[in-house]
CSV table of C-alpha atoms and ligand atoms in Angstrom, one decimal:
chain,number,residue,atom,x,y,z
A,1294,MET,CA,122.7,106.4,96.2
A,1295,ARG,CA,120.4,103.4,96.9
A,1296,LEU,CA,117.4,104.6,94.9
A,1297,GLU,CA,119.2,106.3,92.0
A,1298,GLY,CA,116.9,106.4,88.9
A,1299,LYS,CA,113.8,105.2,90.7
A,1300,VAL,CA,110.5,106.9,90.8
A,1301,VAL,CA,108.6,106.3,94.0
A,1302,PHE,CA,104.8,106.8,94.5
A,1303,ILE,CA,104.1,107.5,98.2
A,1304,THR,CA,100.8,108.0,100.0
A,1305,GLY,CA,100.4,109.9,103.3
A,1306,ALA,CA,103.5,111.9,102.4
A,1307,GLY,CA,102.6,114.9,104.6
A,1308,SER,CA,103.1,113.6,108.1
A,1309,GLY,CA,104.9,111.1,110.3
A,1310,MET,CA,106.7,108.2,108.5
A,1311,GLY,CA,105.6,109.4,105.0
A,1312,ARG,CA,107.1,112.8,105.5
A,1313,VAL,CA,110.4,111.3,106.8
A,1314,ALA,CA,110.4,108.8,103.9
A,1315,CYS,CA,110.1,111.7,101.4
A,1316,ARG,CA,113.3,113.3,102.9
A,1317,ILE,CA,115.3,110.0,103.1
A,1318,PHE,CA,114.2,108.6,99.7
A,1319,ALA,CA,115.0,111.9,97.9
A,1320,ARG,CA,118.4,111.9,99.5
A,1321,GLU,CA,118.9,108.4,98.2
A,1322,GLY,CA,118.2,109.6,94.6
A,1323,ALA,CA,114.5,108.8,94.2
A,1324,ARG,CA,112.2,111.1,92.3
A,1325,LEU,CA,108.9,111.2,94.3
A,1326,VAL,CA,105.2,111.2,93.4
A,1327,ALA,CA,103.7,112.3,96.7
A,1328,THR,CA,100.1,112.3,97.7
A,1329,ASP,CA,98.1,113.1,100.8
A,1330,ILE,CA,94.6,114.2,101.7
A,1331,ALA,CA,96.1,117.1,103.8
A,1332,GLN,CA,97.3,119.7,101.4
A,1333,GLY,CA,99.2,121.9,103.8
A,1334,PRO,CA,101.5,119.2,105.2
A,1335,LEU,CA,101.9,117.8,101.6
A,1336,GLY,CA,103.1,121.3,100.5
A,1337,GLU,CA,105.6,121.3,103.4
A,1338,ALA,CA,106.9,117.9,102.3
A,1339,VAL,CA,107.5,119.3,98.8
A,1340,ARG,CA,109.3,122.4,100.1
A,1341,GLU,CA,111.5,120.3,102.3
A,1342,VAL,CA,112.5,117.9,99.5
A,1343,GLU,CA,113.0,120.7,96.9
A,1344,SER,CA,115.1,122.8,99.2
A,1345,ALA,CA,117.5,119.9,99.7
A,1346,GLY,CA,117.7,119.6,95.9
A,1347,GLY,CA,115.4,116.6,95.5
A,1348,LYS,CA,112.7,116.0,92.8
A,1349,ILE,CA,109.1,115.7,93.9
A,1350,VAL,CA,105.7,116.2,92.3
A,1351,ALA,CA,102.7,116.5,94.7
A,1352,VAL,CA,99.1,115.4,93.8
A,1353,PRO,CA,96.7,116.0,96.7
A,1354,GLY,CA,94.0,113.4,97.0
A,1355,ASP,CA,92.1,110.8,99.1
A,1356,VAL,CA,93.4,107.2,98.8
A,1357,ALA,CA,89.8,106.1,99.6
A,1358,GLU,CA,88.6,107.7,96.3
A,1359,PRO,CA,89.6,105.5,93.3
A,1360,ALA,CA,89.5,108.5,90.9
A,1361,ASP,CA,92.0,110.4,93.1
A,1362,VAL,CA,94.4,107.5,93.1
A,1363,GLU,CA,94.1,107.0,89.4
A,1364,ARG,CA,94.8,110.6,88.8
A,1365,ALA,CA,97.8,110.7,91.1
A,1366,VAL,CA,99.3,107.7,89.3
A,1367,LYS,CA,98.7,109.3,85.9
A,1368,GLU,CA,100.2,112.6,86.9
A,1369,GLY,CA,103.2,110.8,88.4
A,1370,VAL,CA,103.9,108.9,85.2
A,1371,ARG,CA,103.3,112.1,83.2
A,1372,ALA,CA,105.9,114.0,85.3
A,1373,PHE,CA,108.6,111.4,85.5
A,1374,GLY,CA,107.8,108.9,82.7
A,1375,ARG,CA,107.5,105.8,84.9
A,1376,LEU,CA,106.9,104.3,88.4
A,1377,ASP,CA,109.3,101.9,90.1
A,1378,VAL,CA,108.0,101.7,93.7
A,1379,LEU,CA,104.6,101.9,95.3
A,1380,TYR,CA,105.0,102.9,98.9
A,1381,ASN,CA,101.5,102.5,100.3
A,1382,ASN,CA,101.8,104.3,103.6
A,1383,ALA,CA,98.7,106.4,104.2
A,1384,GLY,CA,96.6,105.2,107.2
A,1385,ILE,CA,94.2,106.3,109.9
A,1386,PHE,CA,93.7,105.1,113.5
A,1387,PRO,CA,90.4,106.5,114.7
A,1388,ASP,CA,90.0,107.3,118.4
A,1389,ASP,CA,86.6,105.5,118.7
A,1390,ASP,CA,87.9,102.2,117.2
A,1391,GLY,CA,87.6,99.6,119.9
A,1392,SER,CA,86.2,96.1,120.1
A,1393,VAL,CA,83.8,94.7,117.5
A,1394,VAL,CA,81.0,95.4,119.9
A,1395,ASP,CA,81.9,99.0,120.6
A,1396,THR,CA,83.3,100.3,117.3
A,1397,PRO,CA,80.7,102.4,115.3
A,1398,LEU,CA,80.1,100.9,111.9
A,1399,SER,CA,80.9,104.3,110.3
A,1400,THR,CA,84.4,104.0,111.9
A,1401,LEU,CA,84.8,100.5,110.5
A,1402,ASP,CA,83.9,101.7,107.0
A,1403,TRP,CA,86.2,104.7,107.2
A,1404,THR,CA,89.1,102.6,108.4
A,1405,LEU,CA,88.7,99.9,105.8
A,1406,ASP,CA,88.2,102.5,103.1
A,1407,VAL,CA,91.5,104.3,103.9
A,1408,ASN,CA,93.7,101.5,105.3
A,1409,LEU,CA,92.7,98.6,103.1
A,1410,LYS,CA,90.8,99.8,100.1
A,1411,GLY,CA,93.2,102.7,99.7
A,1412,VAL,CA,96.1,100.2,99.4
A,1413,PHE,CA,94.0,98.1,96.9
A,1414,TYR,CA,93.3,101.2,94.7
A,1415,CYS,CA,97.0,102.2,94.8
A,1416,CYS,CA,97.9,98.7,93.6
A,1417,LYS,CA,95.0,98.6,91.1
A,1418,TYR,CA,96.2,101.8,89.3
A,1419,GLY,CA,99.9,101.5,90.2
A,1420,VAL,CA,100.7,97.9,89.2
A,1421,PRO,CA,100.2,98.6,85.5
A,1422,ALA,CA,102.7,101.4,85.7
A,1423,LEU,CA,105.2,99.1,87.4
A,1424,LEU,CA,104.6,96.5,84.7
A,1425,ALA,CA,105.2,99.1,82.0
A,1426,ALA,CA,108.5,99.9,83.7
A,1427,GLY,CA,109.5,96.2,83.6
A,1428,GLY,CA,108.9,95.5,87.3
A,1429,GLY,CA,109.2,97.2,90.6
A,1430,SER,CA,108.7,97.0,94.3
A,1431,ILE,CA,105.5,97.4,96.4
A,1432,VAL,CA,106.0,98.4,100.0
A,1433,ASN,CA,102.7,98.1,101.9
A,1434,ILE,CA,102.5,99.5,105.5
A,1435,ALA,CA,100.6,97.1,107.8
A,1436,SER,CA,101.0,96.9,111.6
A,1437,PHE,CA,102.2,94.6,114.3
A,1438,VAL,CA,98.6,94.5,115.6
A,1439,ALA,CA,97.8,92.3,112.6
A,1440,LEU,CA,100.2,89.7,113.9
A,1441,VAL,CA,99.2,89.4,117.6
A,1442,GLY,CA,96.0,89.8,119.6
A,1443,CYS,CA,95.5,92.7,121.9
A,1444,THR,CA,93.4,93.0,125.0
A,1445,VAL,CA,93.1,96.7,124.3
A,1446,PRO,CA,91.6,96.3,120.9
A,1447,GLN,CA,91.3,98.5,117.8
A,1448,ASP,CA,89.4,95.9,115.8
A,1449,ALA,CA,88.6,97.9,112.6
A,1450,TYR,CA,92.3,98.9,112.4
A,1451,THR,CA,93.5,95.4,113.0
A,1452,THR,CA,91.1,94.0,110.4
A,1453,SER,CA,92.3,96.5,107.8
A,1454,LYS,CA,96.0,95.8,108.4
A,1455,GLY,CA,95.4,92.0,108.3
A,1456,GLY,CA,93.9,92.5,104.9
A,1457,VAL,CA,97.0,94.5,103.8
A,1458,ILE,CA,99.2,91.5,104.7
A,1459,ALA,CA,97.0,89.1,102.8
A,1460,LEU,CA,96.8,91.3,99.7
A,1461,THR,CA,100.6,91.7,99.8
A,1462,ARG,CA,101.2,88.0,99.6
A,1463,SER,CA,98.7,87.6,96.8
A,1464,LEU,CA,100.4,90.3,94.8
A,1465,ALA,CA,103.8,88.7,95.4
A,1466,VAL,CA,102.7,85.4,94.0
A,1467,GLN,CA,100.9,86.8,91.0
A,1468,TYR,CA,103.4,89.3,89.8
A,1469,GLY,CA,106.8,87.8,90.8
A,1470,LYS,CA,107.6,86.4,87.4
A,1471,GLN,CA,106.9,89.9,85.9
A,1472,GLY,CA,109.5,91.4,88.1
A,1473,ILE,CA,107.3,93.0,90.8
A,1474,ARG,CA,108.1,92.3,94.4
A,1475,ALA,CA,105.5,93.0,97.2
A,1476,ASN,CA,106.4,93.2,100.9
A,1477,ALA,CA,104.5,94.4,103.9
A,1478,ILE,CA,106.1,96.2,106.9
A,1479,CYS,CA,104.6,95.7,110.3
A,1480,PRO,CA,105.7,98.6,112.5
A,1481,GLY,CA,105.3,98.5,116.3
A,1482,PRO,CA,104.2,101.7,118.1
A,1483,ILE,CA,106.0,104.7,116.5
A,1484,GLU,CA,106.0,108.2,117.8
A,1485,THR,CA,104.1,110.0,115.1
A,1486,PRO,CA,100.9,112.1,115.1
A,1487,LEU,CA,98.9,108.9,114.5
A,1488,LEU,CA,99.6,107.8,118.1
A,1489,ARG,CA,99.5,111.2,119.7
A,1490,GLN,CA,96.3,110.6,121.6
A,1491,ILE,CA,97.6,107.3,123.2
A,1492,LEU,CA,101.2,108.4,123.8
A,1493,SER,CA,100.3,111.7,125.5
A,1494,ASP,CA,98.4,109.7,128.3
A,1495,PRO,CA,101.1,108.6,130.9
A,1496,ALA,CA,99.3,105.4,131.9
A,1497,LYS,CA,98.6,104.3,128.3
A,1498,ARG,CA,102.2,105.2,127.3
A,1499,ALA,CA,103.7,103.2,130.2
A,1500,LEU,CA,101.5,100.2,129.5
A,1501,ARG,CA,102.9,100.0,125.9
A,1502,LEU,CA,106.5,100.9,126.7
A,1503,ASN,CA,106.6,98.2,129.2
A,1504,ARG,CA,106.0,95.6,126.4
A,1505,ILE,CA,108.9,96.7,124.2
A,1506,PRO,CA,112.1,94.8,124.8
A,1507,LEU,CA,114.3,97.5,123.2
A,1508,GLY,CA,112.9,99.9,125.8
A,1509,ARG,CA,111.7,102.8,123.6
A,1510,PHE,CA,109.0,103.6,121.1
A,1511,GLY,CA,110.0,103.6,117.4
A,1512,LYS,CA,111.1,106.6,115.5
A,1513,PRO,CA,109.8,107.2,111.9
A,1514,GLU,CA,113.4,106.5,110.7
A,1515,ASP,CA,113.3,103.0,112.1
A,1516,VAL,CA,110.5,102.1,109.7
A,1517,VAL,CA,111.6,104.2,106.8
A,1518,HIS,CA,115.1,102.5,106.7
A,1519,ALA,CA,113.3,99.2,106.4
A,1520,ALA,CA,111.2,100.6,103.6
A,1521,LEU,CA,114.3,102.0,101.9
A,1522,PHE,CA,115.8,98.5,101.9
A,1523,LEU,CA,112.6,96.9,100.5
A,1524,ALA,CA,112.2,99.6,97.8
A,1525,SER,CA,115.9,99.2,96.7
A,1526,ASP,CA,117.4,96.4,94.7
A,1527,GLU,CA,119.3,95.3,97.9
A,1528,SER,CA,116.1,93.3,98.7
A,1529,ALA,CA,115.9,91.8,95.1
A,1530,TRP,CA,115.2,88.3,96.3
A,1531,MET,CA,112.6,89.2,98.9
A,1532,THR,CA,108.9,89.1,98.2
A,1533,GLY,CA,105.7,88.3,100.1
A,1534,THR,CA,107.3,88.9,103.5
A,1535,THR,CA,106.0,90.7,106.6
A,1536,PHE,CA,108.9,92.7,107.7
A,1537,VAL,CA,108.5,93.3,111.4
A,1538,VAL,CA,110.0,96.6,112.8
A,1539,ASP,CA,108.7,96.7,116.3
A,1540,GLY,CA,111.4,96.9,119.0
A,1541,GLY,CA,110.7,93.2,119.8
A,1542,ILE,CA,107.1,93.8,121.0
A,1543,THR,CA,105.6,90.8,119.1
A,1544,VAL,CA,108.1,88.3,120.5
A,1545,ASN,CA,107.5,89.3,124.1
A,1546,TYR,CA,105.6,86.7,126.0
A,1547,PHE,CA,106.0,88.5,129.4
B,1700,LIG,N1,102.5,105.3,114.3
B,1700,LIG,C1,102.4,104.0,114.6
B,1700,LIG,O1,102.6,103.6,115.7
B,1700,LIG,C2,102.1,103.0,113.5
B,1700,LIG,C3,102.2,101.6,113.8
B,1700,LIG,C4,101.9,100.7,112.9
B,1700,LIG,C5,101.5,101.1,111.6
B,1700,LIG,N2,101.4,102.4,111.3
B,1700,LIG,C6,101.0,102.8,110.0
B,1700,LIG,O2,102.0,103.6,109.3
B,1700,LIG,C7,101.4,104.4,108.4
B,1700,LIG,C8,101.8,105.9,108.6
B,1700,LIG,O3,101.4,106.3,109.8
B,1700,LIG,P1,102.0,107.5,110.6
B,1700,LIG,O4,102.2,107.0,112.0
B,1700,LIG,O5,103.1,108.1,109.9
B,1700,LIG,O6,100.7,108.4,110.7
B,1700,LIG,P2,100.5,110.0,110.4
B,1700,LIG,O7,99.1,110.3,111.0
B,1700,LIG,O8,101.6,110.8,111.0
B,1700,LIG,O9,100.5,110.2,108.9
B,1700,LIG,C9,99.5,109.6,108.0
B,1700,LIG,C10,99.3,110.4,106.8
B,1700,LIG,O10,98.3,109.8,106.0
B,1700,LIG,C11,97.4,110.9,105.5
B,1700,LIG,N3,96.1,110.3,105.2
B,1700,LIG,C12,95.2,110.0,106.1
B,1700,LIG,N4,94.0,109.6,105.5
B,1700,LIG,C13,94.3,109.8,104.2
B,1700,LIG,C14,93.5,109.5,103.0
B,1700,LIG,N5,92.3,109.1,103.1
B,1700,LIG,N6,94.1,109.8,101.8
B,1700,LIG,C15,95.4,110.2,101.7
B,1700,LIG,N7,96.2,110.5,102.8
B,1700,LIG,C16,95.6,110.2,104.0
B,1700,LIG,C17,97.4,111.9,106.6
B,1700,LIG,O11,97.0,113.2,106.2
B,1700,LIG,C18,98.8,111.9,107.1
B,1700,LIG,O12,99.6,112.8,106.4
B,1700,LIG,C19,99.9,104.2,108.5
B,1700,LIG,O13,99.4,103.3,107.5
B,1700,LIG,C20,99.7,103.6,109.9
B,1700,LIG,O14,98.6,102.8,110.0
B,1700,LIG,C21,101.7,103.4,112.2
């Protein structure tokens, strides 16, 4: 098993890619410290992992609230004695996020609070736990929109994800000698509840699909398998990277 003996802290565990990650990581031997703001879906993730024989402790909370994150890390360490992986996955994509001119400031604040400051808080409270364990792996979920411009903008989201990539590189450089690796994943459009609004509109769906060389939207598993590699010791000499999992969308000129 590829994560045997490892304790993985994961945010946004109740839905989409986080939910699938719980299932796959537990199957690979990880013990999970799972958190989400949505308690019902988090409970379902717990039941799914436990019914397959996996080990998981759930701590509901908001990644945008530092006290919630600190508590989740503490409860995880109390339950399993250590943390080896921070899988910072929770994120939002508000419907009214558009250009800098159109996006309400409240949407900008909310997006930065969850997508960027949430990752910062998880690292703030999680890195000491990784150091205490003698090192570990940080997997931060960014997005392909932080790598290319887009004429149909979501500028608050893009700003938040660009910050995640910059923070990831900084962590990689600071903590490499202490055995902590930090990598960011940049998913392309993945069929999860996050994109439900866009992908249920035939015109919006076709516009995006047309840009993807591999001819389909991503599945949660496409990203989770990359995260599994980055969380495991198989990627022991990788740090500071932006790992692009996007069906080729970012290399498509026409
Ligand atoms: N789906 C895509 O196309 C896509 C593309 C690129 C990047 N991403 C990123 O991947 C990550 C996972 O997205 P997904 O598609 O699985 O989305 P999703 O909406 O299915 O799941 C996100 C989870 O995060 C939780 N969450 C939201 N706000 C939270 C908060 N404040 N505190 C704690 N939990 C919170 C939600 O309750 C939900 O369970 C996000 O960071 C997203 O930005 C998604």
